[in-house]
Coordinates of C-alpha atoms in Angstrom, one line a residue:
Chain A
M10 CA 0.0 0.0 0.0
L11 CA 2.9 2.3 0.8
K12 CA 4.3 1.7 -2.7
T13 CA 0.9 2.7 -4.2
I14 CA 0.8 6.0 -2.3
F15 CA 4.5 6.6 -2.7
P16 CA 5.6 5.0 -5.9
T17 CA 8.9 6.8 -5.8
L18 CA 11.4 7.8 -3.2
T19 CA 11.1 11.4 -4.3
R20 CA 7.4 11.4 -3.6
F21 CA 7.9 9.9 -0.2
R22 CA 10.6 12.5 0.5
F23 CA 8.3 15.3 -0.6
A24 CA 5.6 14.0 1.8
V25 CA 8.1 14.0 4.6
Q26 CA 9.3 17.5 3.7
V27 CA 5.7 18.8 3.7
L28 CA 5.1 17.2 7.1
M29 CA 8.4 18.7 8.5
L30 CA 7.5 22.0 7.0
F31 CA 4.3 22.1 9.1
V32 CA 6.2 20.9 12.2
T33 CA 9.0 23.4 11.9
V34 CA 7.0 26.4 10.7
Y35 CA 3.6 25.9 12.5
G36 CA 4.6 23.4 15.1
G37 CA 4.1 25.7 18.0
A38 CA 0.6 26.5 16.9
L39 CA -0.3 22.9 16.3
L40 CA 1.5 21.2 19.1
G41 CA 1.5 23.8 21.8
T42 CA 3.0 27.2 22.5
Y43 CA 6.0 25.9 24.3
T44 CA 6.9 23.1 21.8
V45 CA 10.1 24.9 20.8
D46 CA 11.3 24.8 24.4
R47 CA 10.7 21.1 24.5
I48 CA 12.3 19.7 21.4
S49 CA 15.9 20.6 20.7
Q50 CA 16.7 24.3 20.0
A51 CA 19.6 22.8 18.0
L52 CA 18.0 21.4 14.9
P53 CA 20.3 20.6 12.0
S54 CA 17.9 22.4 9.6
L55 CA 17.0 26.1 9.0
A56 CA 13.9 26.2 11.1
C57 CA 13.7 29.8 12.4
A58 CA 13.5 31.1 15.9
F59 CA 12.0 34.3 14.6
D60 CA 8.9 32.4 13.5
K61 CA 6.7 32.8 16.5
Q62 CA 4.9 29.6 15.8
T63 CA 7.9 27.4 15.2
G64 CA 8.1 23.9 16.6
D65 CA 11.9 24.0 16.9
H66 CA 14.8 26.2 15.6
C67 CA 18.2 25.6 14.2
I68 CA 21.5 25.4 16.0
L69 CA 23.0 28.4 14.3
I70 CA 21.2 31.0 16.4
V71 CA 22.2 29.2 19.6
T72 CA 25.8 29.1 18.4
Q73 CA 25.9 32.8 17.6
H74 CA 24.3 33.8 20.9
Q75 CA 26.7 31.6 22.9
L76 CA 29.8 33.0 21.1
H77 CA 28.5 36.5 21.6
H78 CA 27.2 36.4 25.2
R79 CA 29.3 33.8 26.8
I80 CA 32.6 32.9 25.1
G81 CA 33.3 36.3 23.6
E82 CA 32.5 38.2 26.8
A83 CA 34.5 35.7 28.9
L84 CA 37.5 36.2 26.7
V85 CA 37.4 40.0 26.9
K86 CA 37.0 40.0 30.7
A87 CA 40.1 37.8 30.8
Q88 CA 38.1 35.4 32.9
E89 CA 39.6 32.1 33.6
I90 CA 38.5 30.1 30.5
T91 CA 37.3 27.0 32.1
Y92 CA 35.3 24.2 30.9
K93 CA 32.2 26.0 32.4
V94 CA 32.3 28.7 29.8
F95 CA 32.0 26.2 27.0
I96 CA 29.4 23.9 28.7
P97 CA 26.3 25.5 27.1
T98 CA 27.9 25.4 23.7
L99 CA 28.9 21.8 24.2
I100 CA 25.4 20.9 25.3
S101 CA 24.0 22.6 22.2
V102 CA 26.4 20.7 20.0
G103 CA 25.6 17.5 21.9
V104 CA 21.8 17.9 21.4
F105 CA 22.4 18.8 17.7
F106 CA 24.5 15.6 17.3
S107 CA 21.9 13.4 19.0
F108 CA 19.6 14.3 16.2
F109 CA 22.2 14.5 13.4
F110 CA 23.5 11.0 14.4
F111 CA 20.5 9.3 13.0
L112 CA 19.7 11.3 9.8
N113 CA 23.0 12.8 8.9
K114 CA 22.7 15.2 5.9
A115 CA 19.1 14.0 5.4
F116 CA 18.1 17.0 7.7
C117 CA 19.0 19.1 4.7
G118 CA 17.2 17.0 2.1
W119 CA 14.2 15.8 4.1
V120 CA 13.6 18.3 7.0
C121 CA 14.8 21.8 6.2
P122 CA 11.9 24.1 5.5
M123 CA 14.0 26.4 3.3
G124 CA 15.0 23.4 1.2
T125 CA 11.4 22.4 0.8
V126 CA 10.4 25.9 -0.3
Q127 CA 13.2 26.0 -2.9
E128 CA 12.2 22.6 -4.2
V129 CA 8.5 23.6 -4.5
I130 CA 9.5 26.7 -6.4
Y131 CA 11.8 24.6 -8.7
R132 CA 8.9 22.3 -9.5
I133 CA 6.8 25.3 -10.4
G134 CA 9.6 26.5 -12.6
R135 CA 9.6 23.1 -14.4
R136 CA 5.9 23.3 -15.0
L137 CA 6.4 26.8 -16.4
G138 CA 9.0 25.6 -18.7
R139 CA 11.8 27.7 -17.3
P140 CA 15.3 26.7 -18.4
L141 CA 17.5 24.7 -16.0
K142 CA 20.8 26.4 -15.0
R143 CA 23.4 24.1 -13.7
F144 CA 27.0 24.5 -12.6
A145 CA 29.5 22.8 -14.8
P146 CA 32.3 20.8 -13.0
E147 CA 34.8 23.5 -13.7
N148 CA 32.6 26.2 -12.2
V149 CA 31.0 24.6 -9.2
G150 CA 34.3 24.9 -7.3
M151 CA 33.8 28.7 -7.2
V152 CA 30.6 28.4 -5.2
R153 CA 31.5 25.6 -2.8
P154 CA 33.9 27.7 -0.5
V155 CA 31.2 30.3 0.1
K156 CA 29.3 28.1 2.6
W157 CA 32.5 27.7 4.6
L158 CA 33.0 31.5 4.6
M159 CA 29.4 32.0 5.7
L160 CA 30.1 29.6 8.6
L161 CA 33.4 30.9 9.7
V162 CA 32.6 34.6 9.3
L163 CA 28.9 35.1 9.9
V164 CA 28.2 32.2 12.3
L165 CA 31.4 31.9 14.3
G166 CA 33.7 34.9 13.7
L167 CA 31.6 38.0 13.9
P168 CA 29.5 37.0 17.0
L169 CA 32.7 36.1 18.8
L170 CA 34.2 39.5 17.9
A171 CA 31.0 41.2 19.0
G172 CA 31.2 39.5 22.4
M173 CA 34.8 40.6 22.7
G174 CA 33.8 44.2 22.0
V175 CA 35.9 44.3 18.8
A176 CA 32.8 44.4 16.5
D177 CA 29.6 46.3 17.1
N178 CA 26.9 44.6 19.2
E179 CA 24.7 44.4 16.1
F180 CA 27.0 41.7 14.8
G181 CA 25.8 39.4 17.5
D182 CA 23.7 37.4 15.1
P183 CA 24.8 38.4 11.6
Y184 CA 23.9 35.1 9.9
C185 CA 20.3 35.3 11.2
Q186 CA 20.0 38.8 9.6
V187 CA 20.9 37.5 6.2
C188 CA 19.3 34.1 6.3
P189 CA 16.4 33.7 3.8
S190 CA 14.7 31.2 6.0
R191 CA 14.0 33.9 8.6
I192 CA 11.9 35.7 6.0
A193 CA 10.4 32.7 4.2
T194 CA 9.2 30.9 7.3
T195 CA 7.7 34.0 9.0
L196 CA 5.9 34.9 5.8
L197 CA 4.4 31.5 5.7
T198 CA 2.8 32.4 9.0
A199 CA 1.5 35.7 7.6
D200 CA 4.0 37.6 9.8
T201 CA 5.5 40.5 7.9
E202 CA 7.8 41.7 10.7
Q203 CA 10.9 40.0 9.4
I204 CA 10.6 41.2 5.9
A205 CA 10.4 44.7 7.2
L206 CA 13.9 46.2 7.2
R207 CA 15.5 47.3 10.5
T208 CA 16.5 50.9 10.3
S209 CA 17.8 51.5 13.8
T210 CA 21.5 51.4 12.9
G211 CA 23.7 51.3 9.8
V212 CA 24.8 47.8 10.5
N213 CA 21.2 46.5 11.0
F214 CA 20.2 48.2 7.8
F215 CA 23.1 46.8 5.8
L216 CA 22.6 43.2 7.0
G217 CA 18.9 43.4 6.6
A218 CA 19.1 44.8 3.1
L219 CA 21.5 42.0 2.2
G220 CA 19.2 39.5 3.7
N221 CA 16.1 40.8 1.9
A222 CA 17.9 41.0 -1.4
L223 CA 19.2 37.4 -1.0
F224 CA 15.7 36.2 -0.2
G225 CA 14.3 37.8 -3.3
F226 CA 17.1 36.4 -5.4
V227 CA 16.7 32.9 -4.1
I228 CA 13.0 32.6 -4.6
I229 CA 13.3 33.7 -8.2
A230 CA 16.5 31.8 -8.9
A231 CA 14.9 28.6 -7.5
L232 CA 12.6 28.6 -10.6
A233 CA 15.7 27.8 -12.7
V234 CA 18.4 26.7 -10.4
R235 CA 18.0 23.8 -8.0
L236 CA 18.5 24.6 -4.4
P237 CA 20.3 28.0 -5.0
F238 CA 20.7 28.9 -1.3
C239 CA 21.6 25.4 -0.1
R240 CA 24.9 25.7 -2.0
I241 CA 26.0 28.5 0.3
C242 CA 24.2 27.6 3.5
P243 CA 26.5 27.5 6.5
L244 CA 24.4 24.7 8.0
L245 CA 25.5 22.6 5.0
S246 CA 29.1 23.1 6.0
W247 CA 28.3 22.7 9.7
N248 CA 26.6 19.4 9.0
A249 CA 29.5 18.4 6.7
L250 CA 31.9 18.6 9.8
F251 CA 30.0 15.6 11.3
Q252 CA 28.9 13.7 8.2
R253 CA 31.4 10.9 8.6
L254 CA 30.4 10.3 12.2
S255 CA 26.8 9.2 11.4
P256 CA 25.8 5.6 10.6
M257 CA 23.6 7.0 7.8
Q258 CA 25.8 7.1 4.7
L259 CA 25.6 7.4 0.9
V260 CA 27.7 4.5 -0.5
K261 CA 28.8 4.2 -4.1
K262 CA 30.6 1.2 -5.5
Q263 CA 33.1 1.4 -8.3
H264 CA 31.4 0.6 -11.6
D265 CA 32.8 0.5 -15.1
K266 CA 29.8 2.1 -16.8
C267 CA 29.9 5.2 -14.6
A268 CA 32.3 7.1 -16.8
K269 CA 30.0 6.9 -19.8
C270 CA 26.7 7.2 -18.0
G271 CA 26.5 10.4 -15.9
V272 CA 22.8 10.2 -15.2
C273 CA 23.2 10.5 -11.5
E274 CA 25.1 13.7 -12.0
K275 CA 22.2 15.2 -13.9
A276 CA 19.8 14.0 -11.2
C277 CA 21.8 15.6 -8.4
P278 CA 20.2 18.9 -7.4
M279 CA 23.5 20.2 -5.9
D280 CA 25.5 19.5 -9.1
I281 CA 27.8 17.1 -7.3
H282 CA 29.7 15.8 -10.3
E283 CA 31.8 13.6 -8.0
I284 CA 28.8 11.2 -7.6
G285 CA 29.3 10.1 -11.2
Q286 CA 33.1 10.4 -11.4
E287 CA 34.2 9.0 -8.0
H288 CA 33.3 6.2 -5.7
G289 CA 33.6 5.5 -2.0
R290 CA 34.2 8.4 0.4
K291 CA 34.7 10.9 -2.4
A292 CA 31.3 10.2 -3.9
F293 CA 29.6 11.2 -0.6
H294 CA 30.5 14.8 -1.0
E295 CA 30.2 17.6 1.6
D296 CA 27.4 19.2 -0.5
C297 CA 25.3 16.1 -0.4
T298 CA 21.8 16.5 1.1
L299 CA 21.0 12.8 1.0
C300 CA 17.9 13.5 -1.1
G301 CA 18.4 10.1 -2.8
R302 CA 17.9 11.2 -6.4
C303 CA 21.3 9.8 -7.5
V304 CA 20.1 6.4 -6.1
E305 CA 16.8 6.7 -8.0
Y306 CA 18.4 7.6 -11.3
C307 CA 21.3 5.1 -11.3
P308 CA 20.4 2.6 -14.0
D309 CA 22.4 -0.3 -12.5
D310 CA 21.6 -2.5 -9.6
D311 CA 23.2 -1.8 -6.2
V312 CA 25.8 0.7 -7.4
I313 CA 24.6 3.6 -5.2
Q314 CA 23.0 2.9 -1.8
I315 CA 21.8 4.8 1.3
R316 CA 22.8 2.7 4.2
F317 CA 22.1 2.9 7.9
F318 CA 24.6 1.0 10.1
G319 CA 25.6 -0.8 6.9
I320 CA 22.1 -1.9 6.2
P321 CA 20.8 -0.7 2.8
L322 CA 17.7 1.5 3.2
F323 CA 17.4 2.2 -0.5
K324 CA 19.6 1.1 -3.4
S325 CA 19.8 1.7 -7.1
S326 CA 17.9 -0.7 -9.3
R327 CA 17.5 -1.0 -13.1
D328 CA 13.8 -1.8 -12.8
Y329 CA 13.2 1.2 -10.5
Y330 CA 15.2 3.5 -12.9
K331 CA 13.1 2.5 -15.9
Q332 CA 9.9 3.3 -14.0
R333 CA 11.3 6.5 -12.6
V334 CA 12.3 8.1 -15.9
K335 CA 8.9 7.5 -17.3
L336 CA 7.6 10.0 -14.7
E337 CA 10.3 12.6 -14.6
T338 CA 13.7 13.4 -16.2
P339 CA 16.8 13.3 -14.0
E340 CA 16.7 17.1 -14.0
G341 CA 13.2 17.1 -12.5
L342 CA 11.2 17.8 -15.6
P343 CA 7.9 16.0 -15.4
K344 CA 7.0 14.0 -18.5
N345 CA 3.4 15.2 -18.5
K346 CA 1.2 18.3 -17.9
V347 CA 4.0 20.7 -18.5
I348 CA 2.9 24.3 -19.2
W349 CA 5.2 25.7 -21.8
L350 CA 4.9 29.5 -21.6
T351 CA 7.2 29.9 -24.6
Q352 CA 5.3 27.3 -26.6
A353 CA 1.9 29.0 -25.8
K354 CA 3.3 32.3 -26.9
E355 CA 4.5 30.8 -30.1
N356 CA 1.1 29.2 -30.8
R357 CA -0.6 32.6 -30.3
N358 CA 1.8 34.2 -32.8
G359 CA 1.0 31.5 -35.3
Chain B
M11 CA 16.7 45.3 53.3
A12 CA 17.4 48.2 51.0
G13 CA 14.7 48.6 48.4
A14 CA 12.5 45.8 49.6
G15 CA 8.9 46.9 50.3
K16 CA 9.3 50.4 48.8
P17 CA 6.8 50.9 46.0
A18 CA 7.9 51.7 42.5
A19 CA 7.8 55.3 41.6
W20 CA 5.1 54.9 39.0
T21 CA 2.6 52.6 40.7
A22 CA 1.2 51.8 44.1
F23 CA 0.5 48.2 43.2
P24 CA 2.9 45.6 44.5
M25 CA 5.5 44.3 42.0
L26 CA 8.5 42.0 41.8
K27 CA 11.3 43.6 39.9
I28 CA 13.8 41.3 38.3
R29 CA 17.5 42.2 38.0
M30 CA 19.8 40.1 35.8
G31 CA 22.7 38.3 37.3
G32 CA 24.7 38.7 40.5
E33 CA 27.9 40.7 40.7
S34 CA 29.3 39.2 37.5
R35 CA 25.9 39.5 35.6
E36 CA 25.9 35.7 35.5
R37 CA 23.1 34.6 33.2
R38 CA 22.2 31.8 35.4
M39 CA 21.0 34.0 38.3
V40 CA 18.6 36.8 38.9
T41 CA 17.8 39.0 41.9
I42 CA 14.2 39.6 42.7
V43 CA 13.3 42.9 44.5
P44 CA 9.7 43.2 45.9
Q45 CA 8.3 46.7 45.5
G46 CA 5.2 48.0 47.2
I47 CA 4.9 44.8 49.3
V48 CA 6.5 43.7 52.5
A49 CA 7.3 40.0 52.4
G50 CA 9.7 37.7 54.2
S51 CA 10.5 35.6 51.2
V52 CA 9.7 35.0 47.5
D53 CA 8.1 31.8 46.4
A54 CA 9.7 30.3 43.3
Y55 CA 7.8 27.5 41.4
S56 CA 9.6 25.9 38.5
N57 CA 8.0 24.0 35.6
N58 CA 9.4 20.8 36.8
A59 CA 7.2 20.1 39.9
E60 CA 8.8 16.7 40.5
D61 CA 12.2 18.3 40.9
A62 CA 13.4 18.6 44.5
R63 CA 13.7 22.3 43.8
G64 CA 10.3 22.6 42.1
H65 CA 9.1 24.9 44.8
R66 CA 11.5 27.0 46.8
Q67 CA 11.2 29.8 49.3
L68 CA 13.9 32.3 48.5
P69 CA 15.0 34.3 51.5
L70 CA 15.1 38.1 51.1
E71 CA 18.6 39.4 51.5
M72 CA 19.9 43.0 51.4
A73 CA 19.7 43.3 47.6
G74 CA 16.6 41.1 47.2
A75 CA 16.0 37.4 46.8
R76 CA 18.3 35.4 44.6
L77 CA 17.1 32.9 42.1
D78 CA 19.6 30.7 40.4
K79 CA 18.9 28.4 37.5
P80 CA 18.5 25.0 39.0
E81 CA 19.1 21.7 37.1
S82 CA 15.6 22.0 35.7
G83 CA 15.8 25.6 34.4
G84 CA 13.0 27.0 32.3
F85 CA 10.0 29.0 33.4
H86 CA 9.6 30.1 37.0
W87 CA 6.6 31.6 38.7
L88 CA 7.6 34.0 41.4
A89 CA 5.3 35.4 44.1
A90 CA 5.6 37.4 47.2
R91 CA 2.8 37.5 49.8
E92 CA 2.0 40.0 52.5
E93 CA -0.8 39.2 54.9
Q94 CA -2.2 41.5 57.5
T95 CA -5.4 41.6 59.4
G96 CA -8.2 41.5 56.9
E97 CA -6.0 41.9 53.9
V98 CA -3.9 39.8 51.6
R99 CA -1.6 41.3 49.0
V100 CA 0.3 39.2 46.4
A101 CA 2.8 40.3 43.7
S102 CA 3.6 37.8 40.9
T103 CA 5.8 37.6 37.9
V104 CA 7.5 35.1 35.6
Q105 CA 11.2 34.5 35.1
F106 CA 12.5 32.4 32.2
F107 CA 15.9 30.7 32.1
S108 CA 16.9 29.3 28.8
D109 CA 16.2 25.6 29.0
R110 CA 16.3 22.7 26.6
G111 CA 13.8 19.9 26.8
G112 CA 12.0 21.4 29.8
K113 CA 8.4 20.6 30.5
N114 CA 5.5 22.6 29.2
P115 CA 4.9 25.2 32.0
A116 CA 1.2 25.6 31.3
A117 CA 0.3 23.2 34.1
M118 CA 2.5 24.9 36.5
F119 CA 1.1 28.3 35.7
M120 CA -2.5 26.9 36.3
Q121 CA -1.6 25.3 39.6
Q122 CA -3.2 27.3 42.4
K123 CA -0.7 29.2 44.5
H124 CA -2.9 31.9 46.1
E125 CA -6.5 32.7 46.4
L126 CA -6.8 35.6 43.9
E127 CA -4.7 35.2 40.8
I128 CA -4.0 36.7 37.4
I129 CA -2.5 34.1 35.1
P130 CA -1.1 34.8 31.6
Q131 CA -2.7 32.7 28.9
P132 CA -0.1 32.0 27.6
Y133 CA 3.1 33.7 28.8
P134 CA 5.5 34.6 25.9
R135 CA 8.0 31.8 25.2
E136 CA 11.7 32.2 24.6
H137 CA 12.6 34.5 21.7
S138 CA 9.3 36.2 22.3
R139 CA 8.1 38.9 24.7
Y140 CA 5.2 41.3 25.4
R141 CA 5.3 44.0 22.9
A142 CA 3.4 47.2 22.2
N143 CA 0.2 46.9 20.1
E144 CA -0.1 43.1 20.8
D145 CA -3.0 41.4 22.4
W146 CA -2.4 39.0 25.3
K147 CA -4.9 37.1 27.4
F148 CA -5.0 36.7 31.1
L149 CA -7.2 34.6 33.3
V150 CA -8.6 36.1 36.6
R151 CA -9.7 33.6 39.1
F152 CA -10.4 33.1 42.8
N153 CA -9.7 29.8 44.5
S154 CA -9.3 28.3 41.0
K155 CA -12.7 29.6 39.8
P156 CA -12.8 32.1 37.0
L157 CA -14.1 35.5 38.0
A158 CA -16.5 37.0 35.5
N159 CA -17.0 40.7 35.2
Q160 CA -14.0 41.4 37.3
K161 CA -12.4 44.8 37.1
V162 CA -8.7 44.7 36.4
L163 CA -6.5 47.8 36.3
M164 CA -3.4 48.1 34.1
E165 CA -0.6 50.6 34.7
T166 CA 2.6 51.1 32.8
M167 CA 5.8 52.7 33.7
N168 CA 5.3 55.0 30.7
G169 CA 2.2 56.4 32.2
T170 CA -0.7 54.4 30.7
R171 CA -3.7 53.8 32.9
A172 CA -6.5 51.5 31.7
E173 CA -9.4 49.5 33.2
L174 CA -10.4 46.1 31.8
V175 CA -13.3 43.8 32.7
S176 CA -13.1 40.1 32.5
D177 CA -15.6 38.2 30.3
A178 CA -17.8 35.3 31.4
R179 CA -14.8 32.9 31.4
G180 CA -12.8 35.2 33.6
V181 CA -10.5 36.2 30.7
I182 CA -9.3 39.7 30.0
M183 CA -7.7 40.7 26.7
V184 CA -4.9 43.1 27.3
R185 CA -3.7 45.3 24.5
I186 CA -0.1 46.3 25.4
P187 CA 0.0 50.0 24.9
D188 CA 2.3 51.8 22.5
D189 CA 3.3 54.5 25.0
F190 CA 7.0 54.9 24.4
K191 CA 7.8 58.5 24.1
A192 CA 9.5 59.5 20.8
E193 CA 11.9 61.9 22.5
E194 CA 12.8 59.6 25.3
P195 CA 16.4 58.6 25.4
K196 CA 17.0 54.9 24.7
K197 CA 16.7 52.9 27.8
T198 CA 19.0 50.0 27.2
A199 CA 19.3 46.9 29.3
G200 CA 22.9 46.4 28.7
G201 CA 24.2 43.9 26.2
H202 CA 21.6 41.3 27.2
D203 CA 18.7 43.0 25.4
H204 CA 20.8 44.3 22.5
G205 CA 19.8 47.9 23.4
R206 CA 16.1 47.4 22.9
R207 CA 13.7 49.8 24.6
S208 CA 11.8 48.3 27.5
S209 CA 9.2 49.3 30.0
D210 CA 7.1 47.6 32.7
F211 CA 3.4 47.0 33.2
V212 CA 1.4 45.7 36.1
L213 CA -2.1 44.2 36.1
A214 CA -4.0 44.3 39.4
T215 CA -7.3 43.4 40.8
E216 CA -9.1 43.2 44.1
H217 CA -11.7 40.9 45.5
A218 CA -13.4 40.7 48.9
E219 CA -14.6 37.4 50.3
G220 CA -15.0 35.9 53.8
G221 CA -14.3 39.2 55.5
K222 CA -10.9 39.6 53.8
N223 CA -9.8 41.8 51.0
Y224 CA -7.5 40.2 48.4
L225 CA -5.3 42.2 46.1
T226 CA -3.2 40.5 43.5
A227 CA -0.9 42.0 40.9
F228 CA 1.0 40.5 38.0
N229 CA 3.9 42.5 36.4
A230 CA 6.1 42.0 33.4
S231 CA 8.3 43.9 31.0
Y232 CA 7.3 44.9 27.5
G233 CA 9.0 46.2 24.4
T234 CA 8.3 48.5 21.5
D235 CA 6.0 47.7 18.7
A236 CA 7.2 44.9 16.3
F237 CA 7.6 47.4 13.5
Y238 CA 9.4 50.0 15.6
Q239 CA 12.4 51.2 13.6
R240 CA 11.4 48.8 10.8
S241 CA 10.4 49.7 7.3
L242 CA 8.1 47.3 5.4
A243 CA 8.4 49.4 2.3
M244 CA 12.2 49.3 2.3
G245 CA 12.1 45.6 3.0
L246 CA 9.9 44.9 0.1
G247 CA 12.1 47.2 -2.1
F248 CA 15.3 45.3 -1.4
T249 CA 13.5 42.0 -1.8
L250 CA 12.3 43.2 -5.2
L251 CA 15.8 44.2 -6.1
G252 CA 17.0 40.7 -5.3
M253 CA 14.2 39.2 -7.4
I254 CA 15.2 41.4 -10.4
G255 CA 18.7 40.3 -10.0
A256 CA 17.7 36.7 -10.6
V257 CA 15.4 37.4 -13.6
P258 CA 18.2 36.8 -16.2
L259 CA 18.4 33.2 -15.0
L260 CA 14.9 32.7 -16.1
R261 CA 15.4 33.6 -19.7
Q262 CA 15.2 30.9 -22.3
R263 CA 18.0 31.1 -24.8
K264 CA 16.5 30.8 -28.3
D265 CA 19.2 28.3 -29.4
A266 CA 18.9 26.2 -26.3
K267 CA 17.6 22.6 -26.6
P268 CA 14.6 21.7 -24.4
V269 CA 15.7 19.6 -21.5
A270 CA 13.1 17.0 -22.5
T271 CA 15.0 16.1 -25.6
E272 CA 18.1 15.3 -23.5
A273 CA 16.1 13.4 -21.0
T274 CA 14.6 11.2 -23.7
K275 CA 18.1 10.1 -24.6
D276 CA 18.8 9.4 -20.9
G277 CA 15.7 7.3 -20.7
D278 CA 17.1 5.1 -23.3
A279 CA 20.5 4.7 -21.5

């Protein structure tokens, strides 16, 4: 019966994403006002604390606050830097890892509300016949370091400097001010507070303007580019630090036909070309969100698998691949009911 | 006990004023100063009733009563009680310590602690607070029974005075007033509140029963309106700018092959 309702992994994943969207965006309203205080406050996904109805929020806001208010202030006061200063941060990381341990990067591909929003917009873009823009192997390397810069500068560096008094206090949570999820998730609850720009100080204005522009760019770019923000998301790099420590792994075996095939590369929404060209650890790249599309679109049996404690949860299969491509191309273009805006225009012009 | 018992300058109603931290502004401790009420101690109820420190009586010292974050952190209901012949006065407030996995405090809030009570329905959770122009509900009850048509007075540090009446279910809807003066210098609360403007309000009501007069007050802080120093127009403008920046990505090149053609070939792989 499950296979009837969810004939493909993608559809099952989409159902999970929608459910998690409701939990993360509306969870407080559905499950109780204080739900956020009862779950983790260290979620490995971009669920936003600024959303007044959120069911949980991401670890990045906690990290910035602790660097700003605890560690940074302790350093500048020349207090004895004991274990006690780092305890709250260690607890937050511990809670984060207790969730991350089980799902690894699947928090990105299955839980993150911002990821879900981008994928929905991309599906709309396919229906509207928008072109697909991808990063070629020689170009994708220019984008990948950005997520590490976001993590090191916005999440870790500036809040620490603000706590030490080197940077203005407004740099206490700089990543939150530019994060598109803050605006996306609050708009989903009909709250316009976060899309309104803070004008109190120059720093607030600058960060807010950057955040709003980034949000606007992402929601339009998502019509043509798969997961545009995920590529530079600091939570992707944060999660990448721990991805080898989880029993949930993407495993790719060496296979002779890979060099001539390349379908998994086309299917990958993060343009991870290594999935087609490499095998073993290199194939499970730091940008992977464990969406499983490479597994779905591998035309050979057992070459790519998602495993949990070594047990395959889902593996590539030729029969599955044949059924899959009948419904949708590797790039996500549905094989039916496509609205071609350009084609309609051509028909009107005769 | 310096400060203890003296009323606040702006209201005659009893209040519990919270001051962050001890000498080193440690975030795990607050000092509670009763104002307008003479009490020997402050009762602290945490949202983990089973904990050995679920209900504590905090002695009043020189600076006030100290509340530290126990193992079970989270929400704390604080109350001071003054009892004299024929009169009972209670001041209440809520203190929140950041907590993870703590129990839902709603049951603790509803647990009867005094005869006459004003209980927030709900109290703002972490990353939230009372703010100007927002509506918040409070339950007024006596011996756990809702008091209908009960007069409740609201006073704020900024000078607002209002009178509310509870409905048939004993609930009052309080609109936090937007009474921050434009010319007023910024009242910061140090680095903890990121320089946000803050004021205090108190809700108070009286009820006579069994030959005694009961007065209870609930106080809390509130901030400016959500859109204070925010511009929706500018926000939308920069969002639009970003959207325009992405438009070139949507253009179909005239010489580009449709993706469907490439996919058909893939389907035959």
